[in-house]
C-alpha positions as MATLAB code, in Angstrom:
seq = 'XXXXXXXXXXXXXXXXXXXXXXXXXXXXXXXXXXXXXXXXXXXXXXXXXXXXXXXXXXXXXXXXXXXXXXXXXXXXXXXXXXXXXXXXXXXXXXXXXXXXXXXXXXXXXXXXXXXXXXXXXXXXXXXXXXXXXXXXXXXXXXXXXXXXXXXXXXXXXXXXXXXXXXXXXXXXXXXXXXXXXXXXXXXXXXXXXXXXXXXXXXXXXXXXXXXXXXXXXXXXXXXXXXXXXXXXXXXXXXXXXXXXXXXXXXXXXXXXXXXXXXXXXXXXXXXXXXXXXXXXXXXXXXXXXXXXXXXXXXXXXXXXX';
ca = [
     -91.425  -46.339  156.304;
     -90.352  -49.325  154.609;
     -88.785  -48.621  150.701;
     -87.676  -51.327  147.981;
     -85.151  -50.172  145.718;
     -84.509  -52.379  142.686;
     -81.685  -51.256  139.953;
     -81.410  -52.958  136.692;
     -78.777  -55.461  136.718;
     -77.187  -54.259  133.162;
     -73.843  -53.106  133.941;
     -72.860  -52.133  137.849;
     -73.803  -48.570  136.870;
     -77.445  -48.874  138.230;
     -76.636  -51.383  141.444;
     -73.763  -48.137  142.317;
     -76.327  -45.754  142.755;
     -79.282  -48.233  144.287;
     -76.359  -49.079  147.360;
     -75.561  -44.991  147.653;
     -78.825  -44.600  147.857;
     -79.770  -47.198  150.284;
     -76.845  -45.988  152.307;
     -78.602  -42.218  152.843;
     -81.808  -43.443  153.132;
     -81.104  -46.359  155.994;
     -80.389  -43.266  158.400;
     -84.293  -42.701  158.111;
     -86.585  -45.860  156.691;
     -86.541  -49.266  156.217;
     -84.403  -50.424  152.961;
     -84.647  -53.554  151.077;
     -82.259  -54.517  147.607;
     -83.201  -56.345  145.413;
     -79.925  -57.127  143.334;
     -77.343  -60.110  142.600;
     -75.391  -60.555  145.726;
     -72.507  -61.616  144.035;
     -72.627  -57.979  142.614;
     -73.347  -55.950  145.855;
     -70.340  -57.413  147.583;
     -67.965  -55.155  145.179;
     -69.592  -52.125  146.630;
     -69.669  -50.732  150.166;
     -73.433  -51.691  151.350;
     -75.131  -50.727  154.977;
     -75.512  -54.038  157.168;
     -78.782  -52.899  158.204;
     -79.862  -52.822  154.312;
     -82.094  -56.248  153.556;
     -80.954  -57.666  150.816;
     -82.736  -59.862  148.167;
     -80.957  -61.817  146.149;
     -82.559  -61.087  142.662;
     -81.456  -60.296  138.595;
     -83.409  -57.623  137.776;
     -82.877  -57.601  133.751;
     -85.218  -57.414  130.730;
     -84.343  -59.123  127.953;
     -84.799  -57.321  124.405;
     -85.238  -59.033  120.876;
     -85.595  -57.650  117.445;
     -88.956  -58.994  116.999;
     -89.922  -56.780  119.369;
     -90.482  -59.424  121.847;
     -90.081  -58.250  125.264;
     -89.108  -60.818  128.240;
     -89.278  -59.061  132.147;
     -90.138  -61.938  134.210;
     -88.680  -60.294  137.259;
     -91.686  -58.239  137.572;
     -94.189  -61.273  138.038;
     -92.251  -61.922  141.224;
     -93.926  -58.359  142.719;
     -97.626  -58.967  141.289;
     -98.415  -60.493  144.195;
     -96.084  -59.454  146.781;
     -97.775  -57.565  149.481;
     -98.012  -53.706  150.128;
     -95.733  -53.810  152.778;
     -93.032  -51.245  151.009;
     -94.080  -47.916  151.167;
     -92.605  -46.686  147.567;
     -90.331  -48.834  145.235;
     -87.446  -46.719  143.873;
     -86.901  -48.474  140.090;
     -83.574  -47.856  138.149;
     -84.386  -47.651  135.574;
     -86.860  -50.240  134.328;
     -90.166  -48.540  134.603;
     -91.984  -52.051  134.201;
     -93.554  -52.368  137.730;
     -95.720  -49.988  136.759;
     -97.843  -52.981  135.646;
     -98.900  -53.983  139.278;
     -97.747  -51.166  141.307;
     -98.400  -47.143  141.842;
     -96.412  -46.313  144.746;
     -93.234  -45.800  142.773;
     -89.881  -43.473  141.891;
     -88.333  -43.703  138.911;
     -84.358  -43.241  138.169;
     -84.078  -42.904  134.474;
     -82.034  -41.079  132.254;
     -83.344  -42.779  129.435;
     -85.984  -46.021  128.541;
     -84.344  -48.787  126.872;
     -87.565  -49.289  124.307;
     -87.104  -45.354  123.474;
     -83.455  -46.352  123.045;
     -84.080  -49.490  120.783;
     -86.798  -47.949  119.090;
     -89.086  -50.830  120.075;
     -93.188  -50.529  119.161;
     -94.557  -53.378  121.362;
     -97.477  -52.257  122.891;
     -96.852  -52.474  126.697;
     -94.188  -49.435  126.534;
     -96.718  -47.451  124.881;
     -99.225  -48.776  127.913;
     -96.178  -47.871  130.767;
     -95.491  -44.503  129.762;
     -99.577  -43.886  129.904;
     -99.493  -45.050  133.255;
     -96.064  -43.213  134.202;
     -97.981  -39.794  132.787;
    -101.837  -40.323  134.007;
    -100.261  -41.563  137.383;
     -98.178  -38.987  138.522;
     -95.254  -41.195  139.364;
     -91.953  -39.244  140.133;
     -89.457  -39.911  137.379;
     -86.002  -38.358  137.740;
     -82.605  -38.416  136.571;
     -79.278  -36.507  136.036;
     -79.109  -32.967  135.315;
     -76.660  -33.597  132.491;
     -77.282  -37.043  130.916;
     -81.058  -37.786  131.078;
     -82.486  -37.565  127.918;
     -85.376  -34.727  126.819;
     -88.438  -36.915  126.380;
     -88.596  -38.248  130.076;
     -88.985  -34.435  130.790;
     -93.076  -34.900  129.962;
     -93.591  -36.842  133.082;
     -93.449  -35.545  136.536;
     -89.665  -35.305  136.377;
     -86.921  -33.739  138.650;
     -83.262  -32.904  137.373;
     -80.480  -34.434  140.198;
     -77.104  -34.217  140.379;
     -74.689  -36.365  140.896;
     -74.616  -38.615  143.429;
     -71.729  -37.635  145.403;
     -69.840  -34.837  146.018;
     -66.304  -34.092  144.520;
     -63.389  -35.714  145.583;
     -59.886  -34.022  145.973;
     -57.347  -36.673  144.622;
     -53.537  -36.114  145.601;
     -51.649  -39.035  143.834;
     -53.182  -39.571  139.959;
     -50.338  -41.998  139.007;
     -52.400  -44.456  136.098;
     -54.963  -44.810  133.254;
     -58.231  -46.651  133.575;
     -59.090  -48.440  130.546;
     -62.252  -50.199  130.668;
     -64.949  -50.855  128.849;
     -68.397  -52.061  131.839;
     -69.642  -55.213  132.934;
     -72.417  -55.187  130.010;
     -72.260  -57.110  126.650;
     -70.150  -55.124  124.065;
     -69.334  -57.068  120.555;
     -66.168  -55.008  119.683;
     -64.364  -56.442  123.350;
     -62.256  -59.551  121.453;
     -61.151  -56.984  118.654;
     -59.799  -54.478  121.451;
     -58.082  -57.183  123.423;
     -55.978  -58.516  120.296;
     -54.862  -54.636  120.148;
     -54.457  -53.938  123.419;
     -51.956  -57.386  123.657;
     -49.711  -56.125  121.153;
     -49.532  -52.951  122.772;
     -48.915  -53.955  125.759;
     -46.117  -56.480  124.764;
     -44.564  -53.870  122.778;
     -44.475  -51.310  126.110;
     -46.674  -48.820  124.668;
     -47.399  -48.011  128.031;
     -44.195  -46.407  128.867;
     -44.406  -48.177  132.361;
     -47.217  -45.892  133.392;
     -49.378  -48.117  135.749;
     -52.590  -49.022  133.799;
     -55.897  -50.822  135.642;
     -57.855  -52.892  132.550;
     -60.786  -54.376  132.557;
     -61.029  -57.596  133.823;
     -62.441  -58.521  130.498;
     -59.027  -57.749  129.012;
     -56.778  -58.503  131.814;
     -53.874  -60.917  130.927;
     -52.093  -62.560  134.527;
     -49.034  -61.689  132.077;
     -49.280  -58.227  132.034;
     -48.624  -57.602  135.909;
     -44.878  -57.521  134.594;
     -45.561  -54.783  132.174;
     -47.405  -52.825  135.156;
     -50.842  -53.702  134.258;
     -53.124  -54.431  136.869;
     -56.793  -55.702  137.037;
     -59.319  -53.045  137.563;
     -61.485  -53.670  140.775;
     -63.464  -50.549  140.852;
     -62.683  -50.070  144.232;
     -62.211  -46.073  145.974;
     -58.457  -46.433  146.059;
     -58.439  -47.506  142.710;
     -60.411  -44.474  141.218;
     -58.585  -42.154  144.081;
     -54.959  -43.200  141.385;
     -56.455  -42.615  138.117;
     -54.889  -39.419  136.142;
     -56.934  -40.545  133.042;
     -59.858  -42.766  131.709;
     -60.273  -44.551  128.598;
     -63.785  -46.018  129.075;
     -66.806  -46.801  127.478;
     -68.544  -44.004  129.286;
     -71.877  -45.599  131.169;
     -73.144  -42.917  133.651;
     -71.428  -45.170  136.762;
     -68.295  -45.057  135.901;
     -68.074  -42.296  134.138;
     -69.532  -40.425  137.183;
     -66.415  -41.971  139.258;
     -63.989  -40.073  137.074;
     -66.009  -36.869  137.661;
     -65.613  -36.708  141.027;
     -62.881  -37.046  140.650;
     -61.712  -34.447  137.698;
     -60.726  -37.493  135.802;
     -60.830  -36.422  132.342;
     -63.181  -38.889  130.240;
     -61.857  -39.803  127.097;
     -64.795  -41.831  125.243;
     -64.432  -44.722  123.068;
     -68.007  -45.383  121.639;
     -67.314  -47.595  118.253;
     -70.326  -50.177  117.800;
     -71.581  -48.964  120.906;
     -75.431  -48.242  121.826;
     -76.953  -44.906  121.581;
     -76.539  -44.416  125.344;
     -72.965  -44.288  125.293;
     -72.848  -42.313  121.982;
     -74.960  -38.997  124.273;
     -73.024  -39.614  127.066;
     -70.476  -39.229  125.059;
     -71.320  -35.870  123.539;
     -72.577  -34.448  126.241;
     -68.991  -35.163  127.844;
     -67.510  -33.209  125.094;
     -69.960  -30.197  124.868;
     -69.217  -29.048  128.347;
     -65.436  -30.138  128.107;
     -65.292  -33.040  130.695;
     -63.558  -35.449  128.215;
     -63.021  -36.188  124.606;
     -64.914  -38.834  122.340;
     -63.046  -41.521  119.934;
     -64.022  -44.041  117.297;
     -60.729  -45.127  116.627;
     -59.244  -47.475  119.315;
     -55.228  -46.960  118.429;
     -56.089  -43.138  118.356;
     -57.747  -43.210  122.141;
     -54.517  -45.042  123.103;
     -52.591  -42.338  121.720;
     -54.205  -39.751  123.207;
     -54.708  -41.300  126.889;
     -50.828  -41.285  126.853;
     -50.838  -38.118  125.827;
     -53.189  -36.025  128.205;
     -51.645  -38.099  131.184;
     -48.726  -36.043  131.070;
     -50.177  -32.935  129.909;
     -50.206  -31.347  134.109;
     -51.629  -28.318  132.430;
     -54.747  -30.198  131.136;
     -55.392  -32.591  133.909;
     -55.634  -29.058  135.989;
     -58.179  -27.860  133.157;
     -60.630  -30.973  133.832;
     -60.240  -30.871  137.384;
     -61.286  -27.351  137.500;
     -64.289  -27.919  135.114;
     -65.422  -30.799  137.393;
     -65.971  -29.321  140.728;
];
């Protein structure tokens, strides 16, 4: 058996769970990935996983124009996979049957876009029969109408000794408010808000300055998640399943953010896994807060496993 797994390359979110999934499934089939190399080589990937060294994104307009020209590149490609496990761009559907969908949600549903085509996918999705799954927490209702299957996480819990920082980070995707939070996070940090508790940022916000103040660049890696007492993120399902794992209490900051975010968000909240914010100063406040609360970093951990 020979399977193609191809994760949308918004965010790292997606390309996670495409390499943990290519990491179980190498044990019993062929695996090719189709993802940015670049990007794979921050994760932990199989050598015997093929890799193909494509950007799998769709580009969205206003206008309702719709650009996916990654999925010409399969029209013709022969039938040598045996199913192509899509995260979560259902547009292959176009040329292909044999497929598994991972979505929590569909970016036109999201957008509220009325081209045509989407209407034309989730026809084919339906009338086909193709799998379509996603997590038991975060996928959203109206994928439940297909042949769906609720997951969990992907991974198991993760006892963490030595929770010693705060995570502040807001993905690898395009978010407008970024410049605003960096001129707020500077004067915080210059003004030791921090309290010399060790802090990984986002590289978007990273200063080589701050390394003084105890402020290091966030690489994403194990060890790095394996420190973090608290996270102040922008909560994509990726990273937010990271903290988790982890009992990492999730405090979300979703200002100006896309719908997504804004359910993740409250479904954090409604089974008390984290708290949600719309005030950047006020998340600040409260990150510093919680981290040396013991009492309520025992609460999440609890609720997480």
């Amino acid at each position: 058996m020979h399977i193609a797994l191809i994760p949308s390359g918004n965010g790292l979110g997606h390309l996670r769970r495409a390499i943990l999934l290519s990491n179980f499934l190498i044990k019993f089939s062929k695996v090719t990935l189709f993802a940015k190399k670049k990007k794979i080589f921050l994760f932990k990937l199989n050598n015997k996983v093929k890799i193909k060294n494509l950007s799998i994104k769709s580009i969205f307009s206003k206008s309702d124009i719709y650009k996916n020209s990654w999925v010409k590149k399969f029209k013709n490609r022969d039938n040598k996979y045996n199913f192509y496990f899509l995260d979560n761009f259902p547009d292959l559907i176009r040329y292909k049957k044999n497929l598994i969908i991972f979505a929590n949600f569909f970016w036109h549903r999201e957008l509220n876009l009325r081209n045509k085509q989407f209407i034309e996918y989730e026809k084919k999705i339906y009338n086909n029969k193709i799998i379509t799954m996603g997590n038991y927490l975060f996928q959203k209702k109206y994928i439940d109408k297909f042949n769906n299957f609720k997951i969990p996480f992907f991974g198991s819990y993760k006892k963490s000794l030595k929770k010693t920082s705060i995570l502040i980070s807001f993905g690898t995707a395009y978010y407008k408010d970024i410049k605003r939070i960096k001129k707020k996070l500077d004067l915080m940090i210059k003004k030791h808000k921090f309290s010399n508790v060790p802090i990984y940022l986002d590289p978007k916000l990273y200063n080589k300055s701050y390394k003084k103040y105890k402020i290091y660049k966030a690489n994403y890696s194990r060890k790095m998640y394996d420190s973090v007492r608290v996270a102040l993120i922008k909560p994509g399902l990726g990273t937010t399943e990271e903290c988790l794992q982890r009992g990492i209490p999730v405090l979300s900051y979703v200002k100006n953010t896309f719908g997504e975010f804004k359910f993740n968000s409250n479904i954090l909240v409604l089974n008390k896994l984290g708290y949600k914010f719309n005030n950047f100063e006020s998340a600040i406040n409260f990150s510093m807060k919680i981290f040396k609360d013991k009492s309520k970093i025992k609460f999440f951990e609890k609720n997480c496993k």
